[in-house]
Coordinates of C-alpha atoms in Angstrom, one line a residue:
M1 CA 0.0 0.0 0.0
E2 CA 1.5 3.3 -1.1
H3 CA 1.6 6.3 1.2
L4 CA -0.7 9.2 0.7
G5 CA 0.0 11.5 -2.1
K6 CA 2.2 9.2 -4.2
G7 CA -0.6 7.8 -6.4
K8 CA -2.2 9.4 -9.4
R9 CA -5.3 10.1 -7.3
P10 CA -5.3 11.1 -3.6
Y11 CA -6.6 8.2 -1.4
Y12 CA -9.3 10.4 0.2
V13 CA -10.7 10.8 -3.4
T14 CA -10.5 7.1 -4.0
A15 CA -12.3 6.4 -0.7
A16 CA -15.1 8.8 -1.7
L17 CA -15.4 7.2 -5.1
V18 CA -15.7 3.7 -3.5
A19 CA -18.4 5.0 -1.2
A20 CA -20.3 6.4 -4.2
E21 CA -20.1 3.0 -5.9
L22 CA -21.3 1.1 -2.9
N23 CA -24.2 3.6 -2.4
E24 CA -25.5 2.4 -5.8
T25 CA -25.4 -1.2 -4.6
L26 CA -28.0 -0.5 -1.9
A27 CA -30.6 0.3 -4.5
S28 CA -29.8 -3.0 -6.3
C29 CA -30.2 -4.9 -3.0
K30 CA -33.7 -3.4 -2.7
E31 CA -34.4 -4.8 -6.1
I32 CA -33.4 -8.3 -5.1
N33 CA -35.5 -8.0 -1.9
L34 CA -38.5 -7.0 -4.0
T35 CA -37.8 -9.8 -6.5
A36 CA -37.7 -12.3 -3.6
S37 CA -41.0 -11.0 -2.2
N38 CA -42.7 -11.2 -5.6
A39 CA -41.5 -14.7 -6.1
Q40 CA -42.8 -15.7 -2.6
A41 CA -46.2 -14.3 -3.4
A42 CA -46.3 -16.1 -6.8
S43 CA -45.2 -19.4 -5.2
S44 CA -48.0 -19.1 -2.6
R45 CA -50.6 -18.5 -5.3
I46 CA -49.4 -21.6 -7.3
G47 CA -49.3 -23.9 -4.3
S48 CA -47.5 -27.2 -3.9
A49 CA -46.1 -27.3 -7.4
A50 CA -43.9 -24.3 -6.5
L51 CA -42.7 -25.4 -3.1
G52 CA -39.1 -25.9 -4.3
F53 CA -39.1 -22.4 -5.8
K54 CA -40.6 -20.9 -2.6
A55 CA -37.7 -22.3 -0.6
L56 CA -35.2 -20.6 -3.0
T57 CA -36.8 -17.2 -2.4
H58 CA -35.4 -17.4 1.2
Y59 CA -31.9 -17.7 -0.2
I60 CA -32.5 -14.9 -2.6
D61 CA -33.7 -12.7 0.2
E62 CA -30.7 -13.8 2.4
L63 CA -28.3 -12.9 -0.4
A64 CA -29.8 -9.4 -0.7
G65 CA -29.6 -9.0 3.1
Y66 CA -26.0 -10.0 3.2
T67 CA -25.1 -7.8 0.3
K68 CA -26.8 -4.8 1.8
K69 CA -25.1 -5.3 5.2
A70 CA -21.7 -5.7 3.6
A71 CA -22.2 -2.7 1.3
N72 CA -23.2 -0.5 4.3
E73 CA -20.2 -1.7 6.4
I74 CA -17.7 -1.0 3.5
N75 CA -19.4 2.3 2.8
D76 CA -19.0 3.3 6.4
L77 CA -15.3 2.4 6.2
A78 CA -14.9 4.4 3.0
K79 CA -16.5 7.5 4.6
N80 CA -14.2 7.1 7.6
A81 CA -11.2 6.6 5.4
S82 CA -12.0 9.7 3.4
K83 CA -12.3 11.8 6.6
I84 CA -9.0 10.5 8.0
A85 CA -7.3 11.0 4.6
T86 CA -8.4 14.6 4.5
N87 CA -7.2 15.2 8.0
T88 CA -3.9 13.5 7.2
A89 CA -3.4 15.7 4.1
K90 CA -3.9 18.8 6.4
T91 CA -1.4 17.4 8.9
A92 CA 1.1 16.8 6.0
T93 CA 0.6 20.4 4.8
A94 CA 1.2 21.8 8.4
M95 CA 4.3 19.6 8.7
H96 CA 5.6 20.9 5.4
Y97 CA 5.3 24.6 6.5
F98 CA 6.8 23.8 9.9
E99 CA 9.8 22.3 8.2
L100 CA 10.0 25.1 5.8
A101 CA 10.0 27.7 8.6
Y102 CA 12.6 25.7 10.5
A103 CA 14.9 25.6 7.5
K104 CA 14.6 29.3 6.9
A105 CA 15.2 30.2 10.6
H106 CA 18.7 28.7 10.7
D107 CA 20.2 31.7 12.5
A108 CA 17.2 32.4 14.8
T109 CA 17.9 32.2 18.5
Y110 CA 14.8 30.1 19.4
R111 CA 15.0 27.9 16.3
D112 CA 15.3 24.7 18.3
S113 CA 12.0 25.4 20.1
M114 CA 10.2 24.6 16.8
K115 CA 11.6 21.1 16.8
K116 CA 9.2 19.8 19.4
A117 CA 6.2 21.0 17.3
I118 CA 7.6 19.5 14.2
D119 CA 8.2 16.1 15.9
K120 CA 4.7 16.1 17.4
T121 CA 3.2 16.9 14.0
A122 CA 5.2 14.2 12.3
Q123 CA 4.1 11.7 14.9
H124 CA 0.5 12.7 14.5
Y125 CA 0.9 12.3 10.7
H126 CA 2.3 8.8 10.9
Q127 CA -0.5 7.8 13.4
Q128 CA -3.2 9.1 11.0
Q129 CA -1.5 7.4 8.0
S130 CA -1.3 4.1 9.9
E131 CA -5.0 4.2 10.9
F132 CA -5.9 5.1 7.3
N133 CA -4.0 2.2 5.8
K134 CA -5.6 -0.2 8.3
I135 CA -9.0 0.9 7.2
L136 CA -8.1 0.6 3.5
A137 CA -6.8 -2.9 4.0
K138 CA -10.0 -3.9 5.8
M139 CA -12.1 -2.4 3.0
E140 CA -10.1 -4.4 0.4
V141 CA -10.7 -7.6 2.3
Q142 CA -14.4 -7.0 2.6
L143 CA -14.8 -6.1 -1.1
A144 CA -13.1 -9.4 -2.0
E145 CA -15.4 -11.3 0.3
L146 CA -18.5 -9.5 -1.1
K147 CA -17.4 -10.4 -4.6
Q148 CA -16.9 -14.0 -3.6
N149 CA -20.3 -14.3 -2.0
L150 CA -22.1 -12.7 -5.0
R151 CA -21.0 -15.8 -7.1
S152 CA -23.8 -17.7 -5.4
A153 CA -26.3 -15.5 -7.3
N154 CA -25.5 -17.3 -10.5
A155 CA -26.2 -20.7 -8.9
L156 CA -29.5 -19.4 -7.4
A157 CA -30.6 -18.1 -10.8
S158 CA -29.8 -21.4 -12.5
I159 CA -31.7 -23.4 -9.8
C160 CA -34.6 -21.0 -10.3
R161 CA -34.8 -21.8 -14.0
V162 CA -34.8 -25.5 -13.2
E163 CA -37.6 -25.1 -10.7
A164 CA -39.5 -23.0 -13.3
C165 CA -39.7 -26.2 -15.5
R166 CA -41.6 -28.0 -12.7
V167 CA -44.6 -25.7 -12.8
D168 CA -47.3 -25.3 -15.4
T169 CA -46.2 -23.4 -18.5
H170 CA -48.7 -20.7 -17.7
F171 CA -46.6 -19.8 -14.6
Q172 CA -43.1 -20.5 -15.9
A173 CA -42.5 -17.0 -17.2
I174 CA -42.9 -15.6 -13.6
F175 CA -40.1 -17.8 -12.3
V176 CA -37.8 -17.3 -15.3
D177 CA -38.2 -13.5 -14.8
V178 CA -37.1 -13.9 -11.2
A179 CA -34.0 -15.9 -12.3
N180 CA -33.2 -13.3 -14.9
K181 CA -33.7 -10.5 -12.4
V182 CA -31.3 -12.1 -9.9
D183 CA -28.7 -12.6 -12.6
V184 CA -28.9 -9.0 -13.9
V185 CA -29.0 -7.3 -10.5
A186 CA -26.1 -9.5 -9.1
A187 CA -24.1 -8.6 -12.2
Q188 CA -24.7 -4.9 -11.6
I189 CA -23.5 -5.2 -8.0
R190 CA -20.5 -7.3 -9.1
G191 CA -19.6 -4.6 -11.6
R192 CA -19.7 -1.9 -8.9
V193 CA -17.6 -4.0 -6.6
D194 CA -15.1 -4.6 -9.4
T195 CA -15.0 -0.9 -10.0
A196 CA -14.3 -0.3 -6.3
I197 CA -11.5 -2.9 -6.3
R198 CA -10.0 -1.4 -9.4
L199 CA -10.0 2.0 -7.7
F200 CA -7.7 0.5 -5.0
D201 CA -5.6 -1.4 -7.5
S202 CA -4.9 1.9 -9.5
H203 CA -2.7 2.9 -6.5

C-alpha cells in the first residue's frame, strides 16, 4: 500500500469514489429483496407445485440482506477513510510549513523550540496514516469477500430456472423472470464491486 500523495489520485478521493459505488449497490439490494417478495407471493398462489421455488426465495432474500449489510459496512469504512485521509493531508501540509519555517530560521535564537512542534506533528501524521492504511486494508478484504459471495447468485438463478420447469407453462414466465432479475442485479452489483476494487488497484 502506497503512502498518501504518491498515487495518481489522492486516497481520500478514492475512498469517496468507493463510497459512491457502494451507495449504488444499496438500490440494487432493494431490487433483489423486492424480487424475492414477488417470487414468494407467486409461489404461494401456485401452491405445492412451486414449493421448491418458494424455498429458493429465502436464499435470494438472504443474499440481498448479506449484500446490503456488507455494502453498508464497507461504505462506512470508506467514509471514515475519506475523513481520515483529508485530516492526514492537512497534517502533512502543516508539517511541510513547519519544516520550511525551521529551515529558513537557521540563524534564529529560538529555532530549536520549533523542533518539538515538528516532531509532534510528524508523529501525529504517521499515526493518522497508519490508521488510514488499516481501514483501507480492511475495505479491500471486505470487497473481495463480497465479490466471492455474489457468485452464489448465478447458482441461485440457475436453480430458479430448473424449478420453473416444474410448474405449469402458464406460470413458468414468472419464475424465469425472477431468475433473470437475480442474474442482472447481481451482475450490476459485481460490476460496482469490481470498480471499487480497481480504484484501489490503481494505487
